[in-house]
mmCIF file of C-alpha atoms in Angstrom:
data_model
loop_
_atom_site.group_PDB
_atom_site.id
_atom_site.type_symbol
_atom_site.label_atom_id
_atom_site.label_comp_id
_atom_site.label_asym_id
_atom_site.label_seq_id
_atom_site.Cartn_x
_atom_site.Cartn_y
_atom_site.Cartn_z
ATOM 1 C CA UNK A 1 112.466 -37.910 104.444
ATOM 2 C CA UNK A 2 114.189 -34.611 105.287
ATOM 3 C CA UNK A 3 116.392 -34.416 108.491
ATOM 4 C CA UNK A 4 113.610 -31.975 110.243
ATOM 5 C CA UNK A 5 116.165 -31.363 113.302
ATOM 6 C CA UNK A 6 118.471 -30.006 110.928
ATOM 7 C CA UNK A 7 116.304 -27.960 109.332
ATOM 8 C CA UNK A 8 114.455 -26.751 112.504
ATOM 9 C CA UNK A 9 117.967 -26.413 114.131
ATOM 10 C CA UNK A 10 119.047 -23.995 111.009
ATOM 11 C CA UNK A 11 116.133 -21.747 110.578
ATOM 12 C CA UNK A 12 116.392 -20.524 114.387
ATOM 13 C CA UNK A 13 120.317 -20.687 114.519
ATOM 14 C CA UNK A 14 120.076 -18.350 111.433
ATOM 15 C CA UNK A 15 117.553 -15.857 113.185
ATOM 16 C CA UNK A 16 118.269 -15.731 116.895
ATOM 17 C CA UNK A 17 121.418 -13.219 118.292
ATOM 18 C CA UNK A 18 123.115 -16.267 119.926
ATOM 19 C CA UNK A 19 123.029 -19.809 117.592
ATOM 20 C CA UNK A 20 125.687 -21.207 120.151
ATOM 21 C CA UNK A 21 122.787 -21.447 122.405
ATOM 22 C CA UNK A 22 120.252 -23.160 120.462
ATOM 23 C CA UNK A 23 119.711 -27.144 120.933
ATOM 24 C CA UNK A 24 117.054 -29.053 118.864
ATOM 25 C CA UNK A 25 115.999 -32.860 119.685
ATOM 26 C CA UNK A 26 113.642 -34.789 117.887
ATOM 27 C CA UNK A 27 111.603 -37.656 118.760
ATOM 28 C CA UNK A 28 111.159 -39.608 115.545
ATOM 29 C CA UNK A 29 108.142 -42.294 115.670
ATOM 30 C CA UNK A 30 107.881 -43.616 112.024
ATOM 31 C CA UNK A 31 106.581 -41.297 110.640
ATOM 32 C CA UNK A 32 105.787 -38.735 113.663
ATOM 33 C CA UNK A 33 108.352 -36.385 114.861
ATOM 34 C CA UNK A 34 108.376 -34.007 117.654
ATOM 35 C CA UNK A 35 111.212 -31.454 117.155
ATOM 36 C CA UNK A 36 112.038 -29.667 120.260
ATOM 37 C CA UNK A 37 114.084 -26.408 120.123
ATOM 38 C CA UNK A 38 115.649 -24.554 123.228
ATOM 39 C CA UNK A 39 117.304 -21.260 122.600
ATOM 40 C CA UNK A 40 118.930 -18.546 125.327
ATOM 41 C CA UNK A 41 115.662 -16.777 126.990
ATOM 42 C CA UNK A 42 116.977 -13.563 125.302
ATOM 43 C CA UNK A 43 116.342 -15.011 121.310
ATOM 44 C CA UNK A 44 112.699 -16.695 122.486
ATOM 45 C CA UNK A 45 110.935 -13.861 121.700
ATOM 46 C CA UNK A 46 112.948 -13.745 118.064
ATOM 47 C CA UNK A 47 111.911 -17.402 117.831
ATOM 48 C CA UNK A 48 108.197 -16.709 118.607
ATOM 49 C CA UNK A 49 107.485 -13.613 117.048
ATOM 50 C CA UNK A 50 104.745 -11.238 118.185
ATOM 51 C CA UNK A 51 101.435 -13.502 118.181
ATOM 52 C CA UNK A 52 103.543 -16.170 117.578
ATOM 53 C CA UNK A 53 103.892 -15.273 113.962
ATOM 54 C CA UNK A 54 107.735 -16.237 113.217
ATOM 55 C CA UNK A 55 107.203 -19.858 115.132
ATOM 56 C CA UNK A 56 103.983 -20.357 112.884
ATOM 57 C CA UNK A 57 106.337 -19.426 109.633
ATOM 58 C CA UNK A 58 108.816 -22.060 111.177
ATOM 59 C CA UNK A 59 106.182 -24.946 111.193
ATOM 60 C CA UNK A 60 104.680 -24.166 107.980
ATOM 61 C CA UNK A 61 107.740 -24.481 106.689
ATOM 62 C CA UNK A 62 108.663 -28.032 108.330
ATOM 63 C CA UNK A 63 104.897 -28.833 107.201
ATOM 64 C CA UNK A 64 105.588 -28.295 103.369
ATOM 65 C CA UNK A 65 108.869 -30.025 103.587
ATOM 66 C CA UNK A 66 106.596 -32.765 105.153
ATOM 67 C CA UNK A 67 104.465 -32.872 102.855
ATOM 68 C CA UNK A 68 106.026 -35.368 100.262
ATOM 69 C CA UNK A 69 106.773 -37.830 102.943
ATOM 70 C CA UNK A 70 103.619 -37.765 104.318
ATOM 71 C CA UNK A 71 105.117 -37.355 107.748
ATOM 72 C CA UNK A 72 103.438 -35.611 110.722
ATOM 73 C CA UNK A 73 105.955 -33.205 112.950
ATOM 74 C CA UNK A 74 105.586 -31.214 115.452
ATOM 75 C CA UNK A 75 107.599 -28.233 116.697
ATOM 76 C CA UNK A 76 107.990 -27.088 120.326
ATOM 77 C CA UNK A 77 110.015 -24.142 121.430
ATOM 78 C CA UNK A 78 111.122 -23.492 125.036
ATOM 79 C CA UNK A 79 113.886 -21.593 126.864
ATOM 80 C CA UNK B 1 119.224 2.760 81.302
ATOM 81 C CA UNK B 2 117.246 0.477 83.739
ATOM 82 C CA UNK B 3 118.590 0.514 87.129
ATOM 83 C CA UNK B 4 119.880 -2.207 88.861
ATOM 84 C CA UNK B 5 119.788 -2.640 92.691
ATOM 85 C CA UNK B 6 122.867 -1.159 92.400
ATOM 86 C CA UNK B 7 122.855 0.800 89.186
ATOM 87 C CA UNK B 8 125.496 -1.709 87.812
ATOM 88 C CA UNK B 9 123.998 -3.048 84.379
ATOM 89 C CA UNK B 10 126.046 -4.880 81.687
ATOM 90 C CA UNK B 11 124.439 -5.676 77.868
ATOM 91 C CA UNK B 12 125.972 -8.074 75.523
ATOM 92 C CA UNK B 13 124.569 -9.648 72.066
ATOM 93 C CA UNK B 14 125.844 -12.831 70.652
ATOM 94 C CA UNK B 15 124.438 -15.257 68.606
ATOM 95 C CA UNK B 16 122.943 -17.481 71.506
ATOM 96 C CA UNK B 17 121.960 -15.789 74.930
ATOM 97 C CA UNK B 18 124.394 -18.592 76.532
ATOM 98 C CA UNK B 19 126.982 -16.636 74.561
ATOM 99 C CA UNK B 20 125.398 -13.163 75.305
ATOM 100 C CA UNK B 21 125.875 -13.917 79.359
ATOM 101 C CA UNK B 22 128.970 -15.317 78.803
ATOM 102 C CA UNK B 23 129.706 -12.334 77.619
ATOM 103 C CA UNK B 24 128.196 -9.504 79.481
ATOM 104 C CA UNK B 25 129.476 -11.297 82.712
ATOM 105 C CA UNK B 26 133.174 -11.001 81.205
ATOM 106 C CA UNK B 27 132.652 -7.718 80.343
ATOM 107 C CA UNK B 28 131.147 -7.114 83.923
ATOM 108 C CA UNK B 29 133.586 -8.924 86.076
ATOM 109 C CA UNK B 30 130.995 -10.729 87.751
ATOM 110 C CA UNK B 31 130.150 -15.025 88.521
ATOM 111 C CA UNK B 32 126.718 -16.150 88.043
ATOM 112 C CA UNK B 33 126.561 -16.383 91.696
ATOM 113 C CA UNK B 34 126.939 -11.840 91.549
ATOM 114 C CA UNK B 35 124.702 -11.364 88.923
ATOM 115 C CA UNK B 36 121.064 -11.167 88.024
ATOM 116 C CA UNK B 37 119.700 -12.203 83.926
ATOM 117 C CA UNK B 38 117.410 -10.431 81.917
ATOM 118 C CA UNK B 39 117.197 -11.558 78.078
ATOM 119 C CA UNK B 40 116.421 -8.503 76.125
ATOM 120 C CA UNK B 41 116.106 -10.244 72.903
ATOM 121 C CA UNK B 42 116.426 -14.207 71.896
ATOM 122 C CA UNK B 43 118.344 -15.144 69.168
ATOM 123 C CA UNK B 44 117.405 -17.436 66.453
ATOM 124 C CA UNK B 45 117.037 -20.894 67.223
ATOM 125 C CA UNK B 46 119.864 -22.818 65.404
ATOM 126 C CA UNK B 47 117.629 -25.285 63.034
ATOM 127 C CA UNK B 48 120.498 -28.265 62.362
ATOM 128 C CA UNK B 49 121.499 -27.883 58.312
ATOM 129 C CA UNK B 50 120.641 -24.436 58.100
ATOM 130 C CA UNK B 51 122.085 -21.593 58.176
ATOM 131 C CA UNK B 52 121.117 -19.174 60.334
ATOM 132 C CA UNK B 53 121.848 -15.433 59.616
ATOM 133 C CA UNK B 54 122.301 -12.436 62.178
ATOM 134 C CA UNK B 55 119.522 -13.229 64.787
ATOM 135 C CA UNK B 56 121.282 -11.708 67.512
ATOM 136 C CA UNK B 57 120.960 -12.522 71.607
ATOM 137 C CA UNK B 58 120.835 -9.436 73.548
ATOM 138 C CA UNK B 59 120.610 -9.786 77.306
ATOM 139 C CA UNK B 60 121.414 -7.830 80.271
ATOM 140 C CA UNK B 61 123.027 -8.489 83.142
ATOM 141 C CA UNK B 62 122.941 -6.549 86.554
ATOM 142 C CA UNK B 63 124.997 -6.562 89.298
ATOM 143 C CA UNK B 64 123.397 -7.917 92.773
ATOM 144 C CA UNK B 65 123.596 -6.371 95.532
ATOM 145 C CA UNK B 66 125.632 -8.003 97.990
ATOM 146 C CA UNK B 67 121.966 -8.342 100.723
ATOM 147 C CA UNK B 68 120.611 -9.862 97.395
ATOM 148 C CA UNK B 69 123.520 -12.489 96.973
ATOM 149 C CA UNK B 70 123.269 -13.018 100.476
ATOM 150 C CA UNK B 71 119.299 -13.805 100.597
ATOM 151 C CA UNK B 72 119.252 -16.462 97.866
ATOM 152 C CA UNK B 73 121.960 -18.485 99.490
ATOM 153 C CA UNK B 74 120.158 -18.669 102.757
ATOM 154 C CA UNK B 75 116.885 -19.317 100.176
ATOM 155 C CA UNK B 76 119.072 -22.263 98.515
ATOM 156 C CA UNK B 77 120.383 -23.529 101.990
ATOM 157 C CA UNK B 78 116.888 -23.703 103.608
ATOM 158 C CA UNK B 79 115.071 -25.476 100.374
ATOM 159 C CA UNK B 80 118.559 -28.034 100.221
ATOM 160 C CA UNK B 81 117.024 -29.003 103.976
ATOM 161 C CA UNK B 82 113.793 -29.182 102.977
ATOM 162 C CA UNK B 83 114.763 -31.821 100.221
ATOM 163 C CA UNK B 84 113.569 -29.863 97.831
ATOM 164 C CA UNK B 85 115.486 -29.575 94.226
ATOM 165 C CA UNK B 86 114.851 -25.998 93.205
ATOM 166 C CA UNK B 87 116.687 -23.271 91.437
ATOM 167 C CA UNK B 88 116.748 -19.870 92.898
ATOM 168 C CA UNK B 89 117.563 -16.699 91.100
ATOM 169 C CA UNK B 90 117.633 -12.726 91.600
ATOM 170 C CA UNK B 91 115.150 -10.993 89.208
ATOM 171 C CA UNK B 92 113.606 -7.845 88.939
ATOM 172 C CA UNK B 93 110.461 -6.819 91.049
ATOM 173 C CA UNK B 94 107.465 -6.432 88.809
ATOM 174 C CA UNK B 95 106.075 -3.345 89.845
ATOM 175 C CA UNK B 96 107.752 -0.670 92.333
ATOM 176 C CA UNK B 97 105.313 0.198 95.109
ATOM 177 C CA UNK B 98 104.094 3.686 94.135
ATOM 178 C CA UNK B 99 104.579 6.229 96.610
ATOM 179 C CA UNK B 100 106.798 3.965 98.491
ATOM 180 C CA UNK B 101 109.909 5.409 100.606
ATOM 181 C CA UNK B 102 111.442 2.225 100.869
ATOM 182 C CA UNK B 103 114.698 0.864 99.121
ATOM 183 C CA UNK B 104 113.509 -1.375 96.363
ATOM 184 C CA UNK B 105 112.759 -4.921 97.682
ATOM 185 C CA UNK B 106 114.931 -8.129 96.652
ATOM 186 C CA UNK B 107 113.203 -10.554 95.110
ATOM 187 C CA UNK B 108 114.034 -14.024 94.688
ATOM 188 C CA UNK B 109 111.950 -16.390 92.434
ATOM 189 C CA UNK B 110 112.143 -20.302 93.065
ATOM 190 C CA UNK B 111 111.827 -22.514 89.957
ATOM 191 C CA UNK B 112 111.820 -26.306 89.591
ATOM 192 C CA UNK B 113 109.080 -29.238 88.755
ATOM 193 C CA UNK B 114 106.230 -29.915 91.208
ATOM 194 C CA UNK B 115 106.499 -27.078 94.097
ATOM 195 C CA UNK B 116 103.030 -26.978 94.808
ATOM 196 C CA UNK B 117 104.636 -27.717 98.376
ATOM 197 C CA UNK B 118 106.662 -24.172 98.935
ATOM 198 C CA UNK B 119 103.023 -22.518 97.809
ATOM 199 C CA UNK B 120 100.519 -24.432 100.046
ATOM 200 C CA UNK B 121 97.188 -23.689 100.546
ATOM 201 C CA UNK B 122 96.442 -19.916 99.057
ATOM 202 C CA UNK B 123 100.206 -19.620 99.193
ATOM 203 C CA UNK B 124 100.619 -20.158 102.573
ATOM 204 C CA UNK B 125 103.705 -22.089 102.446
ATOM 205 C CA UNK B 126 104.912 -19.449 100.235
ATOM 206 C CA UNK B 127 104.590 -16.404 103.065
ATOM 207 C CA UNK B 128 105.760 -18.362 105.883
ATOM 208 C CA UNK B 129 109.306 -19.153 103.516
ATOM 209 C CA UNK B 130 109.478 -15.091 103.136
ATOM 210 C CA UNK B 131 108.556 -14.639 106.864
ATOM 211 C CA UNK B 132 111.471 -17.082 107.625
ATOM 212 C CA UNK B 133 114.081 -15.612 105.102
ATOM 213 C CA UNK B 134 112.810 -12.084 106.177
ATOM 214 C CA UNK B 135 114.075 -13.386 109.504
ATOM 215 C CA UNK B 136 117.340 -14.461 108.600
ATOM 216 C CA UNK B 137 118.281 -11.523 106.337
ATOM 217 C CA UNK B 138 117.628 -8.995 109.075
ATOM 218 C CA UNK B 139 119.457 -11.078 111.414
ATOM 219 C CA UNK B 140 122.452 -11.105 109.512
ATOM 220 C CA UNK B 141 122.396 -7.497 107.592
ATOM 221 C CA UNK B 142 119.832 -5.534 109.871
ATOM 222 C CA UNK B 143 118.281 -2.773 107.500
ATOM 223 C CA UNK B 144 118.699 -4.938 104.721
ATOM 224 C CA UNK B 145 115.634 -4.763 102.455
ATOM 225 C CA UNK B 146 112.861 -6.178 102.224
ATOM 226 C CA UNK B 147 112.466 -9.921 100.294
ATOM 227 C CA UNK B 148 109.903 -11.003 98.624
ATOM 228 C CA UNK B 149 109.822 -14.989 97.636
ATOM 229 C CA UNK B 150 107.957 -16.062 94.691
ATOM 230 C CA UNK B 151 107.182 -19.252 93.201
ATOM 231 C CA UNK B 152 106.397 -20.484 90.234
ATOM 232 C CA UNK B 153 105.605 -17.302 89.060
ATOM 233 C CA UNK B 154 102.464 -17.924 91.532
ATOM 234 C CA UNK B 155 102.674 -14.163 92.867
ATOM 235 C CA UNK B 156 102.633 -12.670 89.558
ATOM 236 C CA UNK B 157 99.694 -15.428 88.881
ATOM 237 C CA UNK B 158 97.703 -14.241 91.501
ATOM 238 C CA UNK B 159 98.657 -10.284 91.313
ATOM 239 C CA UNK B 160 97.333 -10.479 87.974
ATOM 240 C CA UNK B 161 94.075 -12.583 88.399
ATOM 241 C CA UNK B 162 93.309 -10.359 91.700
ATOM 242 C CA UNK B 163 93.716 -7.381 89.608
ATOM 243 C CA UNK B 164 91.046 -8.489 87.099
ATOM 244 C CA UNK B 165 89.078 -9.826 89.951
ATOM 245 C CA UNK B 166 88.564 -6.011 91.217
ATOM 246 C CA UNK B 167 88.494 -4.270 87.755
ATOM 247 C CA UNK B 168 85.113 -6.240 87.748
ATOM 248 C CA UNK B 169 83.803 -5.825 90.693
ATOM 249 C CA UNK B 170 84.712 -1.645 90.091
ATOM 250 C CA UNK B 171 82.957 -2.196 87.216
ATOM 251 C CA UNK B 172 79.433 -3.494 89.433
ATOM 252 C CA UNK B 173 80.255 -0.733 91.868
ATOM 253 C CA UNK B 174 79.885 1.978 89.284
ATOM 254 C CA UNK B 175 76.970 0.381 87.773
ATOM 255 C CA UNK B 176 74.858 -0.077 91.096
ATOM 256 C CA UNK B 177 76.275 2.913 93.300
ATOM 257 C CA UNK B 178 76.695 -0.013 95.567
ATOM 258 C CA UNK B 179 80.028 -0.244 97.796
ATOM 259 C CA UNK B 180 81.365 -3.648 97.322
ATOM 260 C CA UNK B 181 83.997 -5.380 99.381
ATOM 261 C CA UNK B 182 86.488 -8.075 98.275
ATOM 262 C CA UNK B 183 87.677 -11.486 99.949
ATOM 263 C CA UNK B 184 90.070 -10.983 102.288
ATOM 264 C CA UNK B 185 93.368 -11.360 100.864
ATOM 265 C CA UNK B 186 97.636 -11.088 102.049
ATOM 266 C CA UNK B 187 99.319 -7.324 101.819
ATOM 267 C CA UNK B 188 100.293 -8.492 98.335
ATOM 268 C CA UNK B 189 97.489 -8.958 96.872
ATOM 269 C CA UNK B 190 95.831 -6.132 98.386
ATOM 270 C CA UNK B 191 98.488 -3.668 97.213
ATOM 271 C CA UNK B 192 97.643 -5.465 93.433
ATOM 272 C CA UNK B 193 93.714 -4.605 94.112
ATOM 273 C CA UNK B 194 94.892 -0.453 94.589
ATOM 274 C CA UNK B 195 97.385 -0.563 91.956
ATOM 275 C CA UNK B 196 94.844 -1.965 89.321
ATOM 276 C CA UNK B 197 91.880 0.400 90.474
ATOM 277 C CA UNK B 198 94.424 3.535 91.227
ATOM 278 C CA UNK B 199 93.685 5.460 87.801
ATOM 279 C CA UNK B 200 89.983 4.492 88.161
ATOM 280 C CA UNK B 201 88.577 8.234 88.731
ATOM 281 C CA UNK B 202 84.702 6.520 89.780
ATOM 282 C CA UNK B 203 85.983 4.289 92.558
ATOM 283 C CA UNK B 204 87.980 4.737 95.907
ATOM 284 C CA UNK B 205 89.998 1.534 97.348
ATOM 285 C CA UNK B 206 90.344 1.049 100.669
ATOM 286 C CA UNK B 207 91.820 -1.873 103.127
ATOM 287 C CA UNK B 208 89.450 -2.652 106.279
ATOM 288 C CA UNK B 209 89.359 -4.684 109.163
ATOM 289 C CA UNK B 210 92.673 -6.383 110.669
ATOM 290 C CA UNK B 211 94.716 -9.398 110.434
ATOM 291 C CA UNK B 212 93.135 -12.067 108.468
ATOM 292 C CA UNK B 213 90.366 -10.272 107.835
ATOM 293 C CA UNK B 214 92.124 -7.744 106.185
ATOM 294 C CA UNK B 215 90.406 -7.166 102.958
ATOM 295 C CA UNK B 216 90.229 -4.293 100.254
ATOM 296 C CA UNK B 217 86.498 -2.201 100.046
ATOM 297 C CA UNK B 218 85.734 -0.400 96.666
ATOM 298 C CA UNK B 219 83.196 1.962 96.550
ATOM 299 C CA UNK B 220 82.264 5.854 93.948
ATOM 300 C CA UNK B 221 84.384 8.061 94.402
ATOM 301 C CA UNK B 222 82.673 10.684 95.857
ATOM 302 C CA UNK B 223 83.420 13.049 92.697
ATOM 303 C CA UNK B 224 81.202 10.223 90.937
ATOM 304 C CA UNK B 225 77.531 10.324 92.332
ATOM 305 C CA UNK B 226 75.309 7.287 92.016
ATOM 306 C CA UNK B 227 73.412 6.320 89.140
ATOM 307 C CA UNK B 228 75.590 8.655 86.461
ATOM 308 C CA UNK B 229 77.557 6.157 84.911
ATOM 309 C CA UNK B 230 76.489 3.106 82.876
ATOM 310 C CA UNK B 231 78.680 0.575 81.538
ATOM 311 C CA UNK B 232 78.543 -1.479 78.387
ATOM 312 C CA UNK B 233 74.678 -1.341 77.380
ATOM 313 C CA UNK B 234 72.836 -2.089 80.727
#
């Protein structure tokens, strides 16, 4: 089962202005996760994307890697 | 000479393409990790107990550009987190966007066993990786260009079966006079639709509607009036 923290934490480190800033924390239930990501309220916008396109790119992604696991995660975003 | 991304290109010829790359790196300066493959020609296969005469490997090898080199590692990062074991490599767009100011997009294609996953369902997987990578580039080298993700060849698949897909329905649309529209479809493949119906003189392309409704109409050409054209024998 992929670390999804991890790889939550390193898609938005890698696109937001100030990594430092961001904090991830996952609530892992067998095989239910919630990943929650907090980044400085200047990057949320970066994070969310207009119409909330780049957060939707960010959970597909965590969905495929999901996929062979047959895990269920969710991703929150928040300043 | 083709040009590469950066109008560095290397060709060797050996008796294997191994050897070939071997070579044309030496002779370039460049690691694997700097360089992008192209085999011109293969060489023989060695059959054991025989012996094989001058079949000759000729490849090419191009230097990346440094945005390029730069794109497939965070490509290779994000897929190591993802747990999935792929190989990613630097090749050559397929088809330059006619008309298009831009600098030449990178594009990185992802190869491995079983990565039905990174494609999803009508490769949605597959756009939200470039969306993602897109991001990261731009973060790190704003005005980078553009990547563009492919795997499994399933872009090329897709380009090509989309293509044939409208040189049919051209085909009903000069037969009836009747505008027809297509299924909605990503830029991509909409871009493949205009491409394959460009040198068409009887039909006119054209993308409608927004979004993910976003799909490609084809109707006559106005320099082609109704009911003048028949194809095949009906």
């Amino acid at each position: 089962m992929p670390d999804y923290g991890q790889l939550v934490s390193f898609m938005v480190s890698q696109i937001v202005s100030e990594p430092e800033a961001v904090t991830v924390e996952v609530e892992q239930d067998g095989h239910r996760a919630i990943v929650r990501v907090r980044t400085s309220p200047a990057d949320l916008g970066k994070v969310i994307g207009r119409n909330g396109r780049h957060i939707e790119a960010i959970r597909t992604v965590v969905k495929a890697a999901s996929l062979r696991s047959r895990d269920w995660v969710h991703v929150e975003v928040r300043d | 000479m083709a040009q590469g991304l950066d109008g560095d290109v290397f060709e060797a010829a050996a008796a294997t393409v191994e050897e070939a790359f071997e070579l044309a790196l030496a002779k370039a300066g460049l690691t694997r990790e700097e360089a992008m493959f192209e085999v011109l020609s293969q060489g023989r296969d060695v059959i054991p107990g025989e012996h094989v005469s001058a079949a000759v490997a000729r490849v090419r090898v191009t230097r990346v550009a440094p945005e390029a080199v730069a794109a497939r590692r965070h490509l290779e990062d994000l897929l190591a987190r993802m747990e999935v074991e792929a190989t990613v490599s630097v090749v050559r767009p397929a088809q330059a966007e006619p008309g298009s100011e831009e600098s030449a997009p990178v594009m990185l294609e992802v190869e491995g066993s079983d990565l039905g996953v990174l494609i999803g369902w009508r490769g949605e997987s597959l756009r939200a990786l470039q969306t993602v990578i897109n991001l990261m580039v731009s973060q790190h080298t704003p005005g980078a260009p553009r990547v563009i993700v492919d795997v499994a060849h399933y872009r090329e698949r897709r380009e090509r079966s989309v293509a044939q897909i409208a040189r049919r329905v051209a085909a009903d649309v000069v037969r009836t006079g009747r505008p027809a529209s297509l299924d909605p479809m990503p830029p991509y493949e909409r871009r493949a639709v205009h491409i394959a119906l460009a040198d068409d003189p009887l039909v006119v392309t054209q993308s409608v509607d927004v979004d993910e409704a976003r799909r490609v109409t084809i109707s006559l050409a106005s320099s082609a009036p109704p009911g003048r054209y028949t194809v095949g024998s009906s």
